[in-house]
Amino acid sequence: MLSRDAPLLYVLRNDLELNAAKFGCGLAQCGACTVLVDGVAIRSCVMPVSQVAQSEVTTLEGLGTIAKLHPLQQAFIDEQAAQCGYCTNGMIMTAKALLDRNPRPTEAQVRDGLAGNLCRCGTHNRIVRAVLRAARANGRI
Amino acid sequence: MNAPHLTRRDFTAGLGGIVLAFSLMPDALTQQPPRLPGSLNNNRLLSAWLAINADGTATIFTGKVELGQGILTALCQIAAEELDLPLARVKIISGDTGRTPNEGQTAGSLSVQNSGTALRLAGAEVRSILLDLAAKKLGVAADNLKVADGTIAAADGRKVTYGELAREADLKREATGKVAPKPPAQHRVVGQSSPRVDLPAKVTGGAAFATASTCCRAGTWPTPSGQVLHAREDRRASSATAIRSRLTTYRGSASPAT
């Protein structure tokens, strides 16, 4: 039996074995656990699973696969926008929600949109370039 | 100032004498195997570092792990360079204690220095073993053979691939460390920027982190000390308390093999 107040992140990782969302701080402060709930980027480490029971939850696994990458995933590879890659899930999912709201963001809007996602390797500039690249790629589709 | 007056002569005399010791024993008499460079010294079998597969790919093994520093890519480049294989045909196994050489910790910017050196020398030596096998097969001197993309060709156009030689190549032998790796001027893969081999898994949520490893599936794992770890499947657990108890179960479940 699932506990109603189990964090969505725990259910994703431990029960569904969807490991893209990461446990970073566990306090909704770093963004590594970001998933989309009905298209909105949320912190799954503090979201009780009972609150998303009627919602559509999208994880990074749902965006694309290695064989069929989502434009954002492709752009992160093209820009080599990761070192350790622990923040990458949150960066891509937050960027996905951002691009869905605003398909052609300015660089300032990308920086602002990702401000709540922490990366300690120092890959920030590549990540911003990757999101802008994906926005351009989306524009062509 | 009443510091005691002590000359060097007084000091030496007071010691009574000095003993100097040194050894003239040559290495050969001490029965130490010759020192090999990098991590090759502690992991001396060529087969510990790489395997040539029947499909023409090479699998390389490293005790170093990816921390975001790009080490897996760098090591693949080094091996591809020495083997004259395209980068895409080099697969790497990293940090699997059952399969990879024990190289201690991944720290101190030493991975290319130690693991890279081992793979560089092992790669050069395996390439020369494959060349010797090809020379025998084609009936020409190894010096007259050329290697490109894992295919060894004689001057008359006859060819044999690494994949075809895979079965005969005996790599369960100690590295000599004596086959010279390529001089840097001939490098084509090393020194170029290559896309990181670990990123596709990281951008798709694949198995790229230790936190994704499952510890609680039903099963047993042998440990180096001959014990067997038993774990039970408990996929329903999901609350923080349950997760803690799962980890406790795992840690507490080591028992002697029966």
mmCIF file of C-alpha atoms in Angstrom:
data_model
loop_
_atom_site.group_PDB
_atom_site.id
_atom_site.type_symbol
_atom_site.label_atom_id
_atom_site.label_comp_id
_atom_site.label_asym_id
_atom_site.label_seq_id
_atom_site.Cartn_x
_atom_site.Cartn_y
_atom_site.Cartn_z
ATOM 1 C CA MET A 1 0.000 0.000 0.000
ATOM 2 C CA LEU A 2 1.224 3.464 -0.884
ATOM 3 C CA SER A 3 1.163 5.997 1.884
ATOM 4 C CA ARG A 4 -0.941 8.993 0.816
ATOM 5 C CA ASP A 5 1.740 11.420 1.904
ATOM 6 C CA ALA A 6 4.622 9.613 0.220
ATOM 7 C CA PRO A 7 6.471 12.161 -1.895
ATOM 8 C CA LEU A 8 5.834 11.700 -5.595
ATOM 9 C CA LEU A 9 9.607 11.425 -6.104
ATOM 10 C CA TYR A 10 9.816 8.351 -3.872
ATOM 11 C CA VAL A 11 6.975 6.675 -5.722
ATOM 12 C CA LEU A 12 8.536 7.468 -9.092
ATOM 13 C CA ARG A 13 11.950 6.176 -8.134
ATOM 14 C CA ASN A 14 11.246 3.347 -5.740
ATOM 15 C CA ASP A 15 7.970 1.950 -6.976
ATOM 16 C CA LEU A 16 7.918 2.796 -10.653
ATOM 17 C CA GLU A 17 11.710 2.678 -11.087
ATOM 18 C CA LEU A 18 11.638 5.893 -13.059
ATOM 19 C CA ASN A 19 15.013 7.232 -11.991
ATOM 20 C CA ALA A 20 15.322 10.377 -14.107
ATOM 21 C CA ALA A 21 14.017 12.648 -11.337
ATOM 22 C CA LYS A 22 16.748 12.967 -8.733
ATOM 23 C CA PHE A 23 16.742 13.370 -4.976
ATOM 24 C CA GLY A 24 18.896 16.446 -4.421
ATOM 25 C CA CYS A 25 17.984 18.502 -1.355
ATOM 26 C CA GLY A 26 14.597 16.986 -0.529
ATOM 27 C CA LEU A 27 13.437 20.510 0.353
ATOM 28 C CA ALA A 28 12.247 21.841 -3.013
ATOM 29 C CA GLN A 29 15.281 24.092 -3.163
ATOM 30 C CA CYS A 30 17.526 22.605 -5.868
ATOM 31 C CA GLY A 31 15.194 21.472 -8.647
ATOM 32 C CA ALA A 32 16.822 18.103 -9.341
ATOM 33 C CA CYS A 33 13.492 16.312 -8.742
ATOM 34 C CA THR A 34 11.449 18.413 -11.174
ATOM 35 C CA VAL A 35 8.642 16.695 -13.081
ATOM 36 C CA LEU A 36 5.654 18.076 -14.946
ATOM 37 C CA VAL A 37 2.209 17.760 -13.394
ATOM 38 C CA ASP A 38 -0.382 18.681 -15.995
ATOM 39 C CA GLY A 39 2.356 20.577 -17.810
ATOM 40 C CA VAL A 40 3.522 22.565 -14.790
ATOM 41 C CA ALA A 41 7.052 22.040 -13.468
ATOM 42 C CA ILE A 42 6.851 21.010 -9.816
ATOM 43 C CA ARG A 43 9.250 19.687 -7.178
ATOM 44 C CA SER A 44 8.353 16.048 -6.762
ATOM 45 C CA CYS A 45 10.349 15.670 -3.542
ATOM 46 C CA VAL A 46 7.731 17.630 -1.597
ATOM 47 C CA MET A 47 4.617 16.725 -3.596
ATOM 48 C CA PRO A 48 2.458 14.145 -1.798
ATOM 49 C CA VAL A 49 1.517 11.450 -4.245
ATOM 50 C CA SER A 50 -2.148 11.763 -3.256
ATOM 51 C CA GLN A 51 -2.237 15.287 -4.705
ATOM 52 C CA VAL A 52 -1.396 14.121 -8.214
ATOM 53 C CA ALA A 53 -3.727 11.148 -8.299
ATOM 54 C CA GLN A 54 -5.988 12.765 -10.893
ATOM 55 C CA SER A 55 -3.179 14.466 -12.828
ATOM 56 C CA GLU A 56 -0.933 13.640 -15.719
ATOM 57 C CA VAL A 57 2.654 13.305 -14.539
ATOM 58 C CA THR A 58 5.459 13.599 -17.101
ATOM 59 C CA THR A 59 9.013 12.653 -16.257
ATOM 60 C CA LEU A 60 12.158 13.030 -18.325
ATOM 61 C CA GLU A 61 11.683 9.441 -19.484
ATOM 62 C CA GLY A 62 8.449 10.575 -21.089
ATOM 63 C CA LEU A 63 10.114 13.219 -23.250
ATOM 64 C CA GLY A 64 12.208 10.976 -25.428
ATOM 65 C CA THR A 65 14.581 8.052 -25.608
ATOM 66 C CA ILE A 66 18.176 7.756 -26.748
ATOM 67 C CA ALA A 67 16.838 6.442 -30.061
ATOM 68 C CA LYS A 68 14.262 9.226 -30.361
ATOM 69 C CA LEU A 69 15.440 12.293 -28.469
ATOM 70 C CA HIS A 70 13.240 15.281 -27.654
ATOM 71 C CA PRO A 71 14.692 18.520 -29.127
ATOM 72 C CA LEU A 72 15.690 19.636 -25.623
ATOM 73 C CA GLN A 73 17.531 16.369 -24.971
ATOM 74 C CA GLN A 74 19.229 16.642 -28.363
ATOM 75 C CA ALA A 75 20.201 20.237 -27.643
ATOM 76 C CA PHE A 76 21.735 19.274 -24.282
ATOM 77 C CA ILE A 77 23.885 16.715 -26.100
ATOM 78 C CA ASP A 78 24.742 19.098 -28.928
ATOM 79 C CA GLU A 79 25.895 21.730 -26.428
ATOM 80 C CA GLN A 80 27.466 19.082 -24.147
ATOM 81 C CA ALA A 81 25.510 20.843 -21.433
ATOM 82 C CA ALA A 82 26.337 18.645 -18.462
ATOM 83 C CA GLN A 83 29.237 17.615 -16.341
ATOM 84 C CA CYS A 84 28.016 15.284 -13.619
ATOM 85 C CA GLY A 85 24.481 15.532 -14.993
ATOM 86 C CA TYR A 86 22.691 15.315 -11.657
ATOM 87 C CA CYS A 87 20.802 18.585 -12.253
ATOM 88 C CA THR A 88 20.119 17.767 -15.908
ATOM 89 C CA ASN A 89 16.679 16.241 -15.280
ATOM 90 C CA GLY A 90 15.480 19.392 -13.533
ATOM 91 C CA MET A 91 17.044 21.686 -16.092
ATOM 92 C CA ILE A 92 15.380 19.915 -19.012
ATOM 93 C CA MET A 93 11.967 19.542 -17.343
ATOM 94 C CA THR A 94 11.923 23.168 -16.199
ATOM 95 C CA ALA A 95 12.997 24.251 -19.686
ATOM 96 C CA LYS A 96 10.260 22.093 -21.197
ATOM 97 C CA ALA A 97 7.589 23.884 -19.163
ATOM 98 C CA LEU A 98 9.197 27.223 -20.028
ATOM 99 C CA LEU A 99 9.258 26.549 -23.787
ATOM 100 C CA ASP A 100 5.671 25.288 -23.700
ATOM 101 C CA ARG A 101 4.634 28.632 -22.207
ATOM 102 C CA ASN A 102 7.045 30.731 -24.234
ATOM 103 C CA PRO A 103 8.386 28.997 -27.355
ATOM 104 C CA ARG A 104 10.876 31.759 -28.241
ATOM 105 C CA PRO A 105 12.311 33.046 -24.974
ATOM 106 C CA THR A 106 15.113 35.585 -24.814
ATOM 107 C CA GLU A 107 18.342 34.589 -23.120
ATOM 108 C CA ALA A 108 17.317 36.673 -20.115
ATOM 109 C CA GLN A 109 14.015 34.813 -19.909
ATOM 110 C CA VAL A 110 15.827 31.457 -20.027
ATOM 111 C CA ARG A 111 18.183 32.535 -17.261
ATOM 112 C CA ASP A 112 15.254 33.759 -15.223
ATOM 113 C CA GLY A 113 13.265 30.588 -15.887
ATOM 114 C CA LEU A 114 16.103 28.327 -14.756
ATOM 115 C CA ALA A 115 17.168 30.474 -11.799
ATOM 116 C CA GLY A 116 15.597 28.035 -9.348
ATOM 117 C CA ASN A 117 17.536 25.046 -10.650
ATOM 118 C CA LEU A 118 20.956 24.675 -9.115
ATOM 119 C CA CYS A 119 24.019 23.261 -10.876
ATOM 120 C CA ARG A 120 27.206 22.962 -8.893
ATOM 121 C CA CYS A 121 29.469 21.865 -11.750
ATOM 122 C CA GLY A 122 29.348 25.248 -13.463
ATOM 123 C CA THR A 123 27.688 24.212 -16.719
ATOM 124 C CA HIS A 124 25.162 27.067 -16.580
ATOM 125 C CA ASN A 125 26.174 28.851 -19.771
ATOM 126 C CA ARG A 126 26.038 25.663 -21.811
ATOM 127 C CA ILE A 127 22.617 24.876 -20.341
ATOM 128 C CA VAL A 128 21.300 28.302 -21.345
ATOM 129 C CA ARG A 129 22.716 27.819 -24.835
ATOM 130 C CA ALA A 130 21.088 24.369 -25.048
ATOM 131 C CA VAL A 131 17.653 25.731 -24.155
ATOM 132 C CA LEU A 132 17.994 28.531 -26.716
ATOM 133 C CA ARG A 133 19.120 25.969 -29.289
ATOM 134 C CA ALA A 134 16.090 23.792 -28.556
ATOM 135 C CA ALA A 135 13.830 26.839 -28.901
ATOM 136 C CA ARG A 136 15.311 27.503 -32.339
ATOM 137 C CA ALA A 137 14.898 23.830 -33.286
ATOM 138 C CA ASN A 138 11.276 23.882 -32.134
ATOM 139 C CA GLY A 139 10.681 26.934 -34.269
ATOM 140 C CA ARG A 140 11.705 24.975 -37.330
ATOM 141 C CA ILE A 141 9.415 22.033 -36.654
ATOM 142 C CA MET B 1 72.283 34.119 26.928
ATOM 143 C CA ASN B 2 73.395 30.853 28.491
ATOM 144 C CA ALA B 3 72.722 28.483 25.614
ATOM 145 C CA PRO B 4 74.935 25.397 25.942
ATOM 146 C CA HIS B 5 77.923 25.489 23.635
ATOM 147 C CA LEU B 6 77.865 22.439 21.364
ATOM 148 C CA THR B 7 80.167 22.013 18.395
ATOM 149 C CA ARG B 8 79.370 19.661 15.552
ATOM 150 C CA ARG B 9 82.295 17.479 16.635
ATOM 151 C CA ASP B 10 80.918 17.222 20.178
ATOM 152 C CA PHE B 11 77.491 16.388 18.828
ATOM 153 C CA THR B 12 78.770 13.601 16.564
ATOM 154 C CA ALA B 13 81.016 12.182 19.265
ATOM 155 C CA GLY B 14 78.073 12.154 21.615
ATOM 156 C CA LEU B 15 76.092 9.955 19.236
ATOM 157 C CA GLY B 16 78.803 7.355 19.359
ATOM 158 C CA GLY B 17 78.659 6.751 15.654
ATOM 159 C CA ILE B 18 76.388 6.811 12.640
ATOM 160 C CA VAL B 19 75.197 3.763 10.809
ATOM 161 C CA LEU B 20 74.620 4.017 7.100
ATOM 162 C CA ALA B 21 72.793 1.232 5.315
ATOM 163 C CA PHE B 22 72.214 0.680 1.651
ATOM 164 C CA SER B 23 71.550 -2.226 -0.628
ATOM 165 C CA LEU B 24 73.365 -3.417 -3.696
ATOM 166 C CA MET B 25 70.823 -6.203 -4.226
ATOM 167 C CA PRO B 26 69.680 -6.146 -7.854
ATOM 168 C CA ASP B 27 65.938 -6.226 -8.546
ATOM 169 C CA ALA B 28 66.209 -9.667 -10.088
ATOM 170 C CA LEU B 29 67.289 -11.201 -6.792
ATOM 171 C CA THR B 30 64.461 -9.638 -4.811
ATOM 172 C CA GLN B 31 61.916 -11.475 -7.007
ATOM 173 C CA GLN B 32 59.833 -8.353 -7.520
ATOM 174 C CA PRO B 33 58.091 -8.331 -10.892
ATOM 175 C CA PRO B 34 59.244 -5.398 -13.015
ATOM 176 C CA ARG B 35 57.356 -2.232 -12.281
ATOM 177 C CA LEU B 36 54.766 -1.396 -14.947
ATOM 178 C CA PRO B 37 53.468 2.116 -15.603
ATOM 179 C CA GLY B 38 50.215 3.461 -14.171
ATOM 180 C CA SER B 39 47.557 1.066 -12.937
ATOM 181 C CA LEU B 40 49.051 -1.685 -15.090
ATOM 182 C CA ASN B 41 51.395 -2.351 -12.195
ATOM 183 C CA ASN B 42 48.654 -3.664 -9.924
ATOM 184 C CA ASN B 43 46.430 -5.128 -12.648
ATOM 185 C CA ARG B 44 48.879 -6.871 -14.928
ATOM 186 C CA LEU B 45 46.751 -9.052 -17.201
ATOM 187 C CA LEU B 46 45.948 -7.578 -20.613
ATOM 188 C CA SER B 47 42.501 -9.173 -20.324
ATOM 189 C CA ALA B 48 41.866 -7.066 -17.227
ATOM 190 C CA TRP B 49 41.909 -3.999 -19.450
ATOM 191 C CA LEU B 50 40.399 -4.956 -22.746
ATOM 192 C CA ALA B 51 38.660 -7.578 -24.803
ATOM 193 C CA ILE B 52 38.405 -7.867 -28.567
ATOM 194 C CA ASN B 53 34.940 -9.041 -29.575
ATOM 195 C CA ALA B 54 33.895 -11.170 -32.528
ATOM 196 C CA ASP B 55 31.805 -8.280 -33.905
ATOM 197 C CA GLY B 56 34.935 -6.179 -34.292
ATOM 198 C CA THR B 57 34.315 -3.997 -31.269
ATOM 199 C CA ALA B 58 36.579 -3.691 -28.260
ATOM 200 C CA THR B 59 35.383 -3.626 -24.657
ATOM 201 C CA ILE B 60 37.626 -1.784 -22.268
ATOM 202 C CA PHE B 61 37.540 -1.946 -18.479
ATOM 203 C CA THR B 62 38.421 0.723 -15.953
ATOM 204 C CA GLY B 63 38.273 0.910 -12.193
ATOM 205 C CA LYS B 64 37.715 4.664 -12.461
ATOM 206 C CA VAL B 65 34.195 6.064 -12.491
ATOM 207 C CA GLU B 66 32.481 8.937 -14.247
ATOM 208 C CA LEU B 67 31.929 11.923 -11.952
ATOM 209 C CA GLY B 68 31.232 14.418 -14.711
ATOM 210 C CA GLN B 69 34.904 14.884 -15.466
ATOM 211 C CA GLY B 70 34.529 13.014 -18.756
ATOM 212 C CA ILE B 71 36.855 10.162 -17.857
ATOM 213 C CA LEU B 72 34.907 7.461 -19.707
ATOM 214 C CA THR B 73 35.152 9.429 -22.934
ATOM 215 C CA ALA B 74 38.836 10.149 -22.424
ATOM 216 C CA LEU B 75 39.651 6.489 -21.776
ATOM 217 C CA CYS B 76 37.666 5.371 -24.831
ATOM 218 C CA GLN B 77 39.642 7.869 -26.900
ATOM 219 C CA ILE B 78 42.949 6.564 -25.576
ATOM 220 C CA ALA B 79 42.037 2.929 -26.302
ATOM 221 C CA ALA B 80 40.572 3.727 -29.734
ATOM 222 C CA GLU B 81 43.749 5.574 -30.615
ATOM 223 C CA GLU B 82 46.101 2.734 -29.741
ATOM 224 C CA LEU B 83 43.890 0.039 -31.242
ATOM 225 C CA ASP B 84 43.226 1.971 -34.469
ATOM 226 C CA LEU B 85 39.499 1.529 -33.930
ATOM 227 C CA PRO B 86 36.764 4.123 -34.476
ATOM 228 C CA LEU B 87 35.565 5.561 -31.176
ATOM 229 C CA ALA B 88 32.073 4.181 -31.796
ATOM 230 C CA ARG B 89 33.439 0.635 -31.687
ATOM 231 C CA VAL B 90 34.972 0.978 -28.227
ATOM 232 C CA LYS B 91 32.640 0.187 -25.326
ATOM 233 C CA ILE B 92 33.659 0.842 -21.756
ATOM 234 C CA ILE B 93 32.784 -0.962 -18.526
ATOM 235 C CA SER B 94 33.467 1.189 -15.489
ATOM 236 C CA GLY B 95 33.527 0.581 -11.779
ATOM 237 C CA ASP B 96 31.943 -2.876 -11.865
ATOM 238 C CA THR B 97 33.838 -4.580 -9.087
ATOM 239 C CA GLY B 98 33.201 -7.996 -10.596
ATOM 240 C CA ARG B 99 34.685 -7.119 -13.953
ATOM 241 C CA THR B 100 36.978 -4.113 -13.785
ATOM 242 C CA PRO B 101 40.506 -3.733 -12.440
ATOM 243 C CA ASN B 102 40.797 -2.510 -8.862
ATOM 244 C CA GLU B 103 42.157 0.993 -9.204
ATOM 245 C CA GLY B 104 41.236 2.316 -5.803
ATOM 246 C CA GLN B 105 39.504 5.643 -5.678
ATOM 247 C CA THR B 106 38.647 8.047 -8.467
ATOM 248 C CA ALA B 107 40.309 11.180 -7.148
ATOM 249 C CA GLY B 108 43.239 13.521 -7.401
ATOM 250 C CA SER B 109 43.111 14.040 -11.181
ATOM 251 C CA LEU B 110 44.881 10.689 -11.480
ATOM 252 C CA SER B 111 42.483 8.769 -13.719
ATOM 253 C CA VAL B 112 44.047 9.584 -17.074
ATOM 254 C CA GLN B 113 47.482 9.276 -15.534
ATOM 255 C CA ASN B 114 46.908 5.823 -14.051
ATOM 256 C CA SER B 115 44.006 4.203 -15.906
ATOM 257 C CA GLY B 116 44.805 6.041 -19.143
ATOM 258 C CA THR B 117 48.429 4.950 -19.059
ATOM 259 C CA ALA B 118 47.398 1.338 -18.482
ATOM 260 C CA LEU B 119 44.886 1.373 -21.339
ATOM 261 C CA ARG B 120 47.344 3.145 -23.609
ATOM 262 C CA LEU B 121 50.039 0.519 -23.080
ATOM 263 C CA ALA B 122 47.631 -2.419 -23.046
ATOM 264 C CA GLY B 123 46.015 -1.129 -26.238
ATOM 265 C CA ALA B 124 49.364 -0.855 -27.990
ATOM 266 C CA GLU B 125 50.312 -4.351 -26.867
ATOM 267 C CA VAL B 126 47.007 -5.918 -27.925
ATOM 268 C CA ARG B 127 47.293 -4.214 -31.295
ATOM 269 C CA SER B 128 50.713 -5.791 -31.763
ATOM 270 C CA ILE B 129 49.371 -9.210 -30.717
ATOM 271 C CA LEU B 130 46.620 -8.876 -33.329
ATOM 272 C CA LEU B 131 49.200 -7.794 -35.909
ATOM 273 C CA ASP B 132 51.335 -10.853 -35.174
ATOM 274 C CA LEU B 133 48.304 -13.128 -35.564
ATOM 275 C CA ALA B 134 47.414 -11.446 -38.846
ATOM 276 C CA ALA B 135 50.989 -11.755 -40.057
ATOM 277 C CA LYS B 136 50.897 -15.495 -39.434
ATOM 278 C CA LYS B 137 47.539 -15.838 -41.118
ATOM 279 C CA LEU B 138 48.473 -13.796 -44.189
ATOM 280 C CA GLY B 139 52.025 -15.106 -44.384
ATOM 281 C CA VAL B 140 53.669 -11.704 -44.392
ATOM 282 C CA ALA B 141 55.844 -9.834 -41.928
ATOM 283 C CA ALA B 142 53.932 -7.790 -39.332
ATOM 284 C CA ASP B 143 55.964 -4.751 -40.340
ATOM 285 C CA ASN B 144 54.384 -4.859 -43.791
ATOM 286 C CA LEU B 145 50.816 -4.756 -42.482
ATOM 287 C CA LYS B 146 48.658 -1.666 -42.125
ATOM 288 C CA VAL B 147 45.776 -1.199 -39.677
ATOM 289 C CA ALA B 148 42.788 1.055 -40.189
ATOM 290 C CA ASP B 149 39.431 0.919 -38.389
ATOM 291 C CA GLY B 150 40.146 -2.507 -36.966
ATOM 292 C CA THR B 151 41.041 -4.074 -40.297
ATOM 293 C CA ILE B 152 44.575 -5.323 -40.914
ATOM 294 C CA ALA B 153 45.626 -5.230 -44.567
ATOM 295 C CA ALA B 154 48.611 -6.629 -46.423
ATOM 296 C CA ALA B 155 50.226 -4.793 -49.337
ATOM 297 C CA ASP B 156 48.560 -7.168 -51.820
ATOM 298 C CA GLY B 157 45.105 -6.208 -50.548
ATOM 299 C CA ARG B 158 44.338 -9.282 -48.456
ATOM 300 C CA LYS B 159 42.648 -8.381 -45.188
ATOM 301 C CA VAL B 160 41.752 -9.758 -41.815
ATOM 302 C CA THR B 161 39.657 -7.976 -39.200
ATOM 303 C CA TYR B 162 40.084 -7.747 -35.437
ATOM 304 C CA GLY B 163 36.760 -9.526 -35.114
ATOM 305 C CA GLU B 164 38.054 -12.496 -37.092
ATOM 306 C CA LEU B 165 41.117 -12.681 -34.834
ATOM 307 C CA ALA B 166 39.162 -12.215 -31.596
ATOM 308 C CA ARG B 167 38.923 -15.902 -30.769
ATOM 309 C CA GLU B 168 42.622 -16.601 -31.301
ATOM 310 C CA ALA B 169 43.915 -13.547 -29.477
ATOM 311 C CA ASP B 170 44.982 -14.761 -26.042
ATOM 312 C CA LEU B 171 44.882 -11.747 -23.783
ATOM 313 C CA LYS B 172 45.066 -13.718 -20.550
ATOM 314 C CA ARG B 173 48.709 -12.891 -20.261
ATOM 315 C CA GLU B 174 50.737 -10.355 -18.348
ATOM 316 C CA ALA B 175 51.370 -7.056 -20.017
ATOM 317 C CA THR B 176 55.009 -6.423 -20.766
ATOM 318 C CA GLY B 177 54.599 -2.674 -21.047
ATOM 319 C CA LYS B 178 57.229 -2.828 -23.727
ATOM 320 C CA VAL B 179 55.181 -2.121 -26.862
ATOM 321 C CA ALA B 180 55.629 1.564 -27.565
ATOM 322 C CA PRO B 181 52.354 3.486 -27.864
ATOM 323 C CA LYS B 182 51.838 5.856 -30.785
ATOM 324 C CA PRO B 183 53.851 9.055 -30.704
ATOM 325 C CA PRO B 184 51.560 12.059 -30.110
ATOM 326 C CA ALA B 185 52.248 13.375 -33.620
ATOM 327 C CA GLN B 186 50.291 10.383 -34.997
ATOM 328 C CA HIS B 187 47.259 10.881 -32.753
ATOM 329 C CA ARG B 188 43.955 11.229 -34.569
ATOM 330 C CA VAL B 189 41.418 10.587 -31.798
ATOM 331 C CA VAL B 190 43.317 11.723 -28.720
ATOM 332 C CA GLY B 191 43.578 15.482 -28.593
ATOM 333 C CA GLN B 192 40.260 16.010 -30.391
ATOM 334 C CA SER B 193 37.046 16.977 -28.628
ATOM 335 C CA SER B 194 34.688 14.009 -28.580
ATOM 336 C CA PRO B 195 31.064 14.023 -27.456
ATOM 337 C CA ARG B 196 30.797 12.660 -23.929
ATOM 338 C CA VAL B 197 29.771 9.016 -23.939
ATOM 339 C CA ASP B 198 27.824 9.377 -20.684
ATOM 340 C CA LEU B 199 25.505 12.205 -21.747
ATOM 341 C CA PRO B 200 22.820 10.319 -23.732
ATOM 342 C CA ALA B 201 21.901 8.323 -20.621
ATOM 343 C CA LYS B 202 21.991 11.451 -18.474
ATOM 344 C CA VAL B 203 19.589 13.474 -20.642
ATOM 345 C CA THR B 204 17.095 10.608 -20.920
ATOM 346 C CA GLY B 205 17.020 9.434 -17.311
ATOM 347 C CA GLY B 206 18.975 6.265 -17.999
ATOM 348 C CA ALA B 207 21.154 4.392 -15.550
ATOM 349 C CA ALA B 208 23.919 6.903 -15.030
ATOM 350 C CA PHE B 209 24.084 7.259 -11.257
ATOM 351 C CA ALA B 210 24.678 4.998 -8.307
ATOM 352 C CA THR B 211 21.389 6.181 -6.825
ATOM 353 C CA ALA B 212 19.571 4.325 -9.595
ATOM 354 C CA SER B 213 21.082 1.018 -8.619
ATOM 355 C CA THR B 214 18.587 -1.266 -6.971
ATOM 356 C CA CYS B 215 19.664 -2.976 -3.824
ATOM 357 C CA CYS B 216 16.521 -4.769 -2.839
ATOM 358 C CA ARG B 217 15.556 -7.018 -5.682
ATOM 359 C CA ALA B 218 15.262 -10.626 -4.721
ATOM 360 C CA GLY B 219 18.586 -12.272 -5.328
ATOM 361 C CA THR B 220 22.014 -12.997 -4.036
ATOM 362 C CA TRP B 221 25.364 -11.444 -4.721
ATOM 363 C CA PRO B 222 28.719 -13.010 -3.864
ATOM 364 C CA THR B 223 31.116 -10.742 -1.981
ATOM 365 C CA PRO B 224 34.919 -10.804 -2.261
ATOM 366 C CA SER B 225 35.172 -12.434 1.140
ATOM 367 C CA GLY B 226 33.151 -15.423 -0.030
ATOM 368 C CA GLN B 227 29.968 -14.366 1.696
ATOM 369 C CA VAL B 228 26.689 -14.035 -0.086
ATOM 370 C CA LEU B 229 24.403 -11.056 0.272
ATOM 371 C CA HIS B 230 20.737 -11.961 0.332
ATOM 372 C CA ALA B 231 18.179 -9.346 -0.476
ATOM 373 C CA ARG B 232 14.464 -9.632 -0.666
ATOM 374 C CA GLU B 233 12.160 -7.916 -3.074
ATOM 375 C CA ASP B 234 10.050 -5.230 -1.487
ATOM 376 C CA ARG B 235 8.885 -2.986 -4.251
ATOM 377 C CA ARG B 236 5.769 -1.842 -2.455
ATOM 378 C CA ALA B 237 7.668 0.106 0.158
ATOM 379 C CA SER B 238 7.503 3.792 -0.545
ATOM 380 C CA SER B 239 7.396 5.907 2.588
ATOM 381 C CA ALA B 240 10.589 7.258 4.069
ATOM 382 C CA THR B 241 10.324 4.801 6.932
ATOM 383 C CA ALA B 242 9.965 1.890 4.581
ATOM 384 C CA ILE B 243 12.962 3.042 2.574
ATOM 385 C CA ARG B 244 15.066 3.149 5.690
ATOM 386 C CA SER B 245 13.966 -0.313 6.635
ATOM 387 C CA ARG B 246 14.806 -1.581 3.169
ATOM 388 C CA LEU B 247 18.334 -0.271 3.502
ATOM 389 C CA THR B 248 18.610 -1.816 6.939
ATOM 390 C CA THR B 249 17.481 -5.119 5.561
ATOM 391 C CA TYR B 250 20.105 -4.917 2.874
ATOM 392 C CA ARG B 251 22.956 -4.030 5.201
ATOM 393 C CA GLY B 252 21.980 -6.564 7.775
ATOM 394 C CA SER B 253 21.497 -9.468 5.456
ATOM 395 C CA ALA B 254 25.070 -10.593 4.871
ATOM 396 C CA SER B 255 25.469 -14.147 5.961
ATOM 397 C CA PRO B 256 28.044 -16.826 5.299
ATOM 398 C CA ALA B 257 27.482 -18.891 2.193
ATOM 399 C CA THR B 258 26.085 -22.274 2.963
#
